[in-house]
Each structure stands twice: as structure tokens, then as C-alpha cells.
Amino acid sequence: MTTLLDINVAQVLIAFIVLLFSLTIHESAHAWTADRLGDPTARLLGRVSLNPIVHADLIGTVLFPLLAMVGGVPLIGWAKPVPVNVRRLRHGRRDYVLVAAAGPASNLLLAIAASALIAVMPVSPVILGEPNVTAPLARLFSEAIELNLLLAVFNMLPIPPLDGGNVLSGLLPLNAARVFDQIRPYGFLLLYALMFTRGFEYVVLPPYYFLRSWLPY
């Protein structure tokens, strides 16, 4: 287990900045998609925004990542959920599935973009003794790939209130969805159990490694 003395402060700071940016894009994607599909609720609340403050959640954006860091598990978190009024969406439950899937999709796109930047990044220094300006950027983009792939996979787990749980709820027949939604109050307990047991290794890491194998890294 990682201890406070083992923590590389600079690396943690980079990871936290990347996480904050990624969560901001994630929630903005939910809000923007909902607005495009007919529900302006999130837009009217200022959630179609790249300002991290409007999306940050004390537990999911600060406390949970710190616990993950100290516990030696991958740095994962969440932001404040974007409010969606399903009745205002033009196609109800179908559109809600698209809104829920928009967040993880945005994380996949961020990972692909970071991977593309690494692939075209010139090697530096060209001459021995010159300052290495690409290594910090490569570290930043590598962190972006790792975190965004983890966020995409983690959020698509079929556990409410994660996006995967909302996607599954929207795809199930209405009666089955009502039964499935009864586990929603216990979702966070399931997530904590997953994060601090070997369940994370068996459920999240295999698809994460599969996706990462497809990207320059």
C-alpha cells in the first residue's frame, strides 16, 4: 500500500490536474448533449462550461481521488451529476441513453487526442545538453491517456449512479428498469467495495488494458 512518504507530489499534482480537466469535459459533454436533445436544464444552470468549479464535487473530485492515491489504487473520481429532465428530451429514454453515454465517449476522445499528440511529438533534445522540453509534455499526455481510459471504462460499469448504470436502465424494458433502479441507493457502497478490493483488477483493468493496447503510448 502507498504511504504518504511514497507519494511523488509533482506526479500527483499532474494527475489531479488531468483528472479535473477530464471530469470537466465529461460533465460538459453530458450537459451539451442533453441541451442538443431538447433539455436545457443543465445549460440554464451553467453546466455547459469548461469551468471546473461548476462541476467539482467535494467527495468525488477531491476526497475519493485522495483516498485512491493513499490506498494505492488508480486515480479515479467523479464530478457533480448533470441534472437531466427526461420528459423534456425529444425521445425520452432513448435520448437519456445518449446523454449518459456522452461522458465516457468524451473521455475516449480525449485519450485518442492525447495519444495522437504523443505520436506526432518531436523527440527532444536533438543535441546532447539541450533542455528536454518534450518529456514533461509526454508525461502529461500519457497521464491523460491513462486517466481518460480509466474514467471511460469505470463510468460504463453497469452500476447506478454511474453512466453505465444509466445507459443500462435506459435500454432495459420499463418494468425491468424500475427493478434495476432499486439498487441505486446502494451504488456507492458497491463502488467503494470494488475500488478497495481485487474486484477492480478483474472488472476494470482488463478492458482498460485492451483499449490502451490500441493507442500509441
mmCIF file of C-alpha atoms in Angstrom:
data_model
loop_
_atom_site.group_PDB
_atom_site.id
_atom_site.type_symbol
_atom_site.label_atom_id
_atom_site.label_comp_id
_atom_site.label_asym_id
_atom_site.label_seq_id
_atom_site.Cartn_x
_atom_site.Cartn_y
_atom_site.Cartn_z
ATOM 1 C CA MET A 1 0.000 0.000 0.000
ATOM 2 C CA THR A 2 1.195 3.505 -0.826
ATOM 3 C CA THR A 3 2.107 5.725 2.116
ATOM 4 C CA LEU A 4 2.243 9.496 2.260
ATOM 5 C CA LEU A 5 6.047 9.285 2.200
ATOM 6 C CA ASP A 6 5.940 7.339 -1.070
ATOM 7 C CA ILE A 7 3.841 9.924 -2.895
ATOM 8 C CA ASN A 8 5.513 11.900 -5.678
ATOM 9 C CA VAL A 9 3.917 15.306 -5.166
ATOM 10 C CA ALA A 10 4.645 16.577 -8.687
ATOM 11 C CA GLN A 11 3.223 13.433 -10.272
ATOM 12 C CA VAL A 12 0.121 13.569 -8.083
ATOM 13 C CA LEU A 13 -0.383 17.235 -8.965
ATOM 14 C CA ILE A 14 -0.163 16.467 -12.691
ATOM 15 C CA ALA A 15 -2.573 13.562 -12.289
ATOM 16 C CA PHE A 16 -5.031 15.674 -10.309
ATOM 17 C CA ILE A 17 -4.954 18.483 -12.909
ATOM 18 C CA VAL A 18 -5.552 15.985 -15.707
ATOM 19 C CA LEU A 19 -8.352 14.369 -13.687
ATOM 20 C CA LEU A 20 -10.009 17.728 -13.016
ATOM 21 C CA PHE A 21 -9.842 18.699 -16.703
ATOM 22 C CA SER A 22 -11.133 15.285 -17.803
ATOM 23 C CA LEU A 23 -14.057 15.353 -15.368
ATOM 24 C CA THR A 24 -14.929 18.870 -16.541
ATOM 25 C CA ILE A 25 -15.043 17.738 -20.178
ATOM 26 C CA HIS A 26 -17.019 14.652 -19.128
ATOM 27 C CA GLU A 27 -19.775 16.613 -17.377
ATOM 28 C CA SER A 28 -19.848 19.319 -20.046
ATOM 29 C CA ALA A 29 -20.442 16.581 -22.630
ATOM 30 C CA HIS A 30 -23.457 15.354 -20.653
ATOM 31 C CA ALA A 31 -24.841 18.888 -20.383
ATOM 32 C CA TRP A 32 -24.201 19.787 -24.027
ATOM 33 C CA THR A 33 -25.770 16.556 -25.304
ATOM 34 C CA ALA A 34 -28.864 16.995 -23.129
ATOM 35 C CA ASP A 35 -29.273 20.552 -24.406
ATOM 36 C CA ARG A 36 -28.923 19.445 -28.035
ATOM 37 C CA LEU A 37 -31.528 16.717 -27.475
ATOM 38 C CA GLY A 38 -34.125 19.112 -26.083
ATOM 39 C CA ASP A 39 -33.478 19.509 -22.339
ATOM 40 C CA PRO A 40 -31.916 22.914 -21.463
ATOM 41 C CA THR A 41 -31.910 22.247 -17.691
ATOM 42 C CA ALA A 42 -28.143 21.813 -17.377
ATOM 43 C CA ARG A 43 -27.396 24.707 -19.738
ATOM 44 C CA LEU A 44 -29.600 27.051 -17.714
ATOM 45 C CA LEU A 45 -27.672 26.008 -14.595
ATOM 46 C CA GLY A 46 -24.370 26.887 -16.272
ATOM 47 C CA ARG A 47 -23.194 23.307 -16.670
ATOM 48 C CA VAL A 48 -22.294 23.620 -20.375
ATOM 49 C CA SER A 49 -18.996 25.072 -19.201
ATOM 50 C CA LEU A 50 -15.276 24.340 -19.080
ATOM 51 C CA ASN A 51 -15.054 25.954 -15.642
ATOM 52 C CA PRO A 52 -14.089 23.110 -13.246
ATOM 53 C CA ILE A 53 -15.660 24.904 -10.277
ATOM 54 C CA VAL A 54 -19.215 24.443 -11.565
ATOM 55 C CA HIS A 55 -18.685 20.680 -11.898
ATOM 56 C CA ALA A 56 -16.493 19.870 -8.875
ATOM 57 C CA ASP A 57 -17.855 17.594 -6.153
ATOM 58 C CA LEU A 58 -16.186 17.531 -2.723
ATOM 59 C CA ILE A 59 -16.335 13.744 -2.400
ATOM 60 C CA GLY A 60 -15.872 12.605 -5.986
ATOM 61 C CA THR A 61 -13.438 15.283 -7.176
ATOM 62 C CA VAL A 62 -11.337 15.733 -4.021
ATOM 63 C CA LEU A 63 -11.867 13.126 -1.280
ATOM 64 C CA PHE A 64 -12.245 9.979 -3.406
ATOM 65 C CA PRO A 65 -9.147 10.674 -5.556
ATOM 66 C CA LEU A 66 -7.125 11.332 -2.393
ATOM 67 C CA LEU A 67 -8.315 8.046 -0.886
ATOM 68 C CA ALA A 68 -7.440 6.263 -4.118
ATOM 69 C CA MET A 69 -3.985 7.856 -4.088
ATOM 70 C CA VAL A 70 -3.272 6.886 -0.466
ATOM 71 C CA GLY A 71 -4.785 3.441 -0.977
ATOM 72 C CA GLY A 72 -2.515 2.784 -3.946
ATOM 73 C CA VAL A 73 -5.379 2.233 -6.398
ATOM 74 C CA PRO A 74 -5.798 4.016 -9.760
ATOM 75 C CA LEU A 75 -6.764 7.681 -9.501
ATOM 76 C CA ILE A 76 -10.457 7.855 -10.382
ATOM 77 C CA GLY A 77 -13.204 10.244 -9.367
ATOM 78 C CA TRP A 78 -16.388 11.924 -10.448
ATOM 79 C CA ALA A 79 -17.973 15.368 -10.539
ATOM 80 C CA LYS A 80 -21.443 16.658 -9.670
ATOM 81 C CA PRO A 81 -24.065 14.818 -11.748
ATOM 82 C CA VAL A 82 -25.614 16.849 -14.541
ATOM 83 C CA PRO A 83 -29.376 17.238 -13.959
ATOM 84 C CA VAL A 84 -31.446 15.852 -16.827
ATOM 85 C CA ASN A 85 -35.210 16.125 -17.206
ATOM 86 C CA VAL A 86 -36.072 13.051 -19.276
ATOM 87 C CA ARG A 87 -39.544 14.441 -20.036
ATOM 88 C CA ARG A 88 -38.007 17.376 -21.885
ATOM 89 C CA LEU A 89 -35.845 15.202 -24.100
ATOM 90 C CA ARG A 90 -37.349 14.785 -27.549
ATOM 91 C CA HIS A 91 -37.146 10.985 -27.465
ATOM 92 C CA GLY A 92 -37.290 10.344 -23.739
ATOM 93 C CA ARG A 93 -35.442 7.242 -22.580
ATOM 94 C CA ARG A 94 -33.585 6.756 -25.869
ATOM 95 C CA ASP A 95 -32.091 10.239 -25.663
ATOM 96 C CA TYR A 96 -31.261 9.703 -21.989
ATOM 97 C CA VAL A 97 -29.074 6.771 -23.024
ATOM 98 C CA LEU A 98 -27.210 9.092 -25.412
ATOM 99 C CA VAL A 99 -26.814 11.738 -22.704
ATOM 100 C CA ALA A 100 -25.421 9.146 -20.278
ATOM 101 C CA ALA A 101 -23.034 7.722 -22.875
ATOM 102 C CA ALA A 102 -21.740 11.170 -23.888
ATOM 103 C CA GLY A 103 -19.495 11.479 -20.814
ATOM 104 C CA PRO A 104 -17.497 8.252 -21.291
ATOM 105 C CA ALA A 105 -17.385 8.932 -25.041
ATOM 106 C CA SER A 106 -15.745 12.304 -24.352
ATOM 107 C CA ASN A 107 -13.098 10.582 -22.214
ATOM 108 C CA LEU A 108 -12.341 8.145 -25.024
ATOM 109 C CA LEU A 109 -11.944 11.054 -27.438
ATOM 110 C CA LEU A 110 -9.594 12.822 -25.012
ATOM 111 C CA ALA A 111 -7.479 9.663 -24.708
ATOM 112 C CA ILE A 112 -7.307 9.330 -28.510
ATOM 113 C CA ALA A 113 -6.356 13.017 -28.857
ATOM 114 C CA ALA A 114 -3.585 12.692 -26.237
ATOM 115 C CA SER A 115 -2.306 9.553 -27.961
ATOM 116 C CA ALA A 116 -2.238 11.327 -31.327
ATOM 117 C CA LEU A 117 -0.237 14.196 -29.813
ATOM 118 C CA ILE A 118 2.311 11.752 -28.389
ATOM 119 C CA ALA A 119 2.603 10.043 -31.781
ATOM 120 C CA VAL A 120 3.491 13.275 -33.608
ATOM 121 C CA MET A 121 5.566 14.851 -30.826
ATOM 122 C CA PRO A 122 9.173 15.501 -31.903
ATOM 123 C CA VAL A 123 11.953 13.974 -29.833
ATOM 124 C CA SER A 124 13.855 16.453 -27.676
ATOM 125 C CA PRO A 125 16.645 17.217 -27.049
ATOM 126 C CA VAL A 126 18.053 16.789 -30.571
ATOM 127 C CA ILE A 127 21.529 17.828 -29.413
ATOM 128 C CA LEU A 128 23.060 16.472 -26.220
ATOM 129 C CA GLY A 129 22.903 19.066 -23.448
ATOM 130 C CA GLU A 130 19.833 20.888 -24.722
ATOM 131 C CA PRO A 131 16.876 21.122 -22.308
ATOM 132 C CA ASN A 132 14.354 18.316 -22.648
ATOM 133 C CA VAL A 133 11.061 20.088 -23.310
ATOM 134 C CA THR A 134 9.039 17.132 -24.561
ATOM 135 C CA ALA A 135 9.439 14.804 -21.566
ATOM 136 C CA PRO A 136 7.059 16.802 -19.308
ATOM 137 C CA LEU A 137 4.527 17.051 -22.138
ATOM 138 C CA ALA A 138 4.828 13.342 -22.865
ATOM 139 C CA ARG A 139 4.229 12.624 -19.157
ATOM 140 C CA LEU A 140 1.163 14.892 -19.206
ATOM 141 C CA PHE A 141 -0.291 13.270 -22.325
ATOM 142 C CA SER A 142 0.470 9.775 -21.010
ATOM 143 C CA GLU A 143 -1.385 10.650 -17.811
ATOM 144 C CA ALA A 144 -4.281 11.913 -19.922
ATOM 145 C CA ILE A 145 -4.434 8.612 -21.809
ATOM 146 C CA GLU A 146 -4.395 6.525 -18.635
ATOM 147 C CA LEU A 147 -6.907 8.594 -16.680
ATOM 148 C CA ASN A 148 -9.363 9.075 -19.513
ATOM 149 C CA LEU A 149 -9.383 5.398 -20.452
ATOM 150 C CA LEU A 150 -9.906 4.503 -16.791
ATOM 151 C CA LEU A 151 -12.704 7.076 -16.494
ATOM 152 C CA ALA A 152 -14.388 5.763 -19.639
ATOM 153 C CA VAL A 153 -14.270 2.128 -18.505
ATOM 154 C CA PHE A 154 -15.101 2.892 -14.870
ATOM 155 C CA ASN A 155 -18.081 5.090 -15.737
ATOM 156 C CA MET A 156 -19.513 2.485 -18.094
ATOM 157 C CA LEU A 157 -19.796 -0.100 -15.324
ATOM 158 C CA PRO A 158 -23.494 -1.062 -15.118
ATOM 159 C CA ILE A 159 -23.845 0.269 -11.575
ATOM 160 C CA PRO A 160 -26.086 3.246 -10.880
ATOM 161 C CA PRO A 161 -25.360 6.123 -10.470
ATOM 162 C CA LEU A 162 -22.509 5.609 -12.958
ATOM 163 C CA ASP A 163 -23.197 6.338 -16.616
ATOM 164 C CA GLY A 164 -23.163 2.648 -17.450
ATOM 165 C CA GLY A 165 -25.966 2.099 -14.937
ATOM 166 C CA ASN A 166 -27.989 4.896 -16.540
ATOM 167 C CA VAL A 167 -27.335 3.502 -20.023
ATOM 168 C CA LEU A 168 -28.460 0.019 -18.931
ATOM 169 C CA SER A 169 -31.528 1.460 -17.194
ATOM 170 C CA GLY A 170 -32.488 3.246 -20.404
ATOM 171 C CA LEU A 171 -32.024 0.121 -22.520
ATOM 172 C CA LEU A 172 -33.996 -2.235 -20.269
ATOM 173 C CA PRO A 173 -37.768 -2.635 -20.604
ATOM 174 C CA LEU A 174 -39.543 -0.179 -18.319
ATOM 175 C CA ASN A 175 -40.558 -2.712 -15.655
ATOM 176 C CA ALA A 176 -37.070 -4.235 -15.573
ATOM 177 C CA ALA A 177 -35.563 -0.737 -15.368
ATOM 178 C CA ARG A 178 -37.678 0.043 -12.298
ATOM 179 C CA VAL A 179 -36.387 -3.098 -10.579
ATOM 180 C CA PHE A 180 -32.807 -2.332 -11.588
ATOM 181 C CA ASP A 181 -33.057 1.235 -10.263
ATOM 182 C CA GLN A 182 -33.816 -0.111 -6.788
ATOM 183 C CA ILE A 183 -30.092 -0.744 -6.310
ATOM 184 C CA ARG A 184 -29.317 2.952 -6.957
ATOM 185 C CA PRO A 185 -29.181 3.924 -3.229
ATOM 186 C CA TYR A 186 -26.539 1.240 -2.693
ATOM 187 C CA GLY A 187 -24.465 2.078 -5.761
ATOM 188 C CA PHE A 188 -21.748 3.977 -3.893
ATOM 189 C CA LEU A 189 -21.297 1.091 -1.452
ATOM 190 C CA LEU A 190 -20.744 -1.215 -4.408
ATOM 191 C CA LEU A 191 -18.242 1.221 -5.891
ATOM 192 C CA TYR A 192 -16.252 1.512 -2.668
ATOM 193 C CA ALA A 193 -16.177 -2.270 -2.381
ATOM 194 C CA LEU A 194 -14.998 -2.502 -5.983
ATOM 195 C CA MET A 195 -12.288 0.128 -5.551
ATOM 196 C CA PHE A 196 -10.753 -1.307 -2.387
ATOM 197 C CA THR A 197 -10.929 -4.992 -3.237
ATOM 198 C CA ARG A 198 -9.462 -7.006 -6.091
ATOM 199 C CA GLY A 199 -12.746 -6.563 -7.933
ATOM 200 C CA PHE A 200 -11.241 -3.511 -9.614
ATOM 201 C CA GLU A 201 -8.476 -5.670 -11.096
ATOM 202 C CA TYR A 202 -10.921 -8.160 -12.576
ATOM 203 C CA VAL A 203 -13.658 -5.778 -13.771
ATOM 204 C CA VAL A 204 -11.994 -2.504 -14.798
ATOM 205 C CA LEU A 205 -8.381 -3.247 -15.670
ATOM 206 C CA PRO A 206 -8.879 -5.883 -18.438
ATOM 207 C CA PRO A 207 -10.943 -3.596 -20.731
ATOM 208 C CA TYR A 208 -8.645 -0.694 -19.793
ATOM 209 C CA TYR A 209 -5.536 -2.597 -20.897
ATOM 210 C CA PHE A 210 -7.318 -3.742 -24.060
ATOM 211 C CA LEU A 211 -8.177 -0.162 -25.048
ATOM 212 C CA ARG A 212 -4.697 1.086 -24.145
ATOM 213 C CA SER A 213 -3.110 -1.551 -26.369
ATOM 214 C CA TRP A 214 -4.732 0.140 -29.367
ATOM 215 C CA LEU A 215 -3.210 3.562 -28.697
ATOM 216 C CA PRO A 216 0.371 4.833 -29.114
ATOM 217 C CA TYR A 217 1.689 5.177 -25.590
#
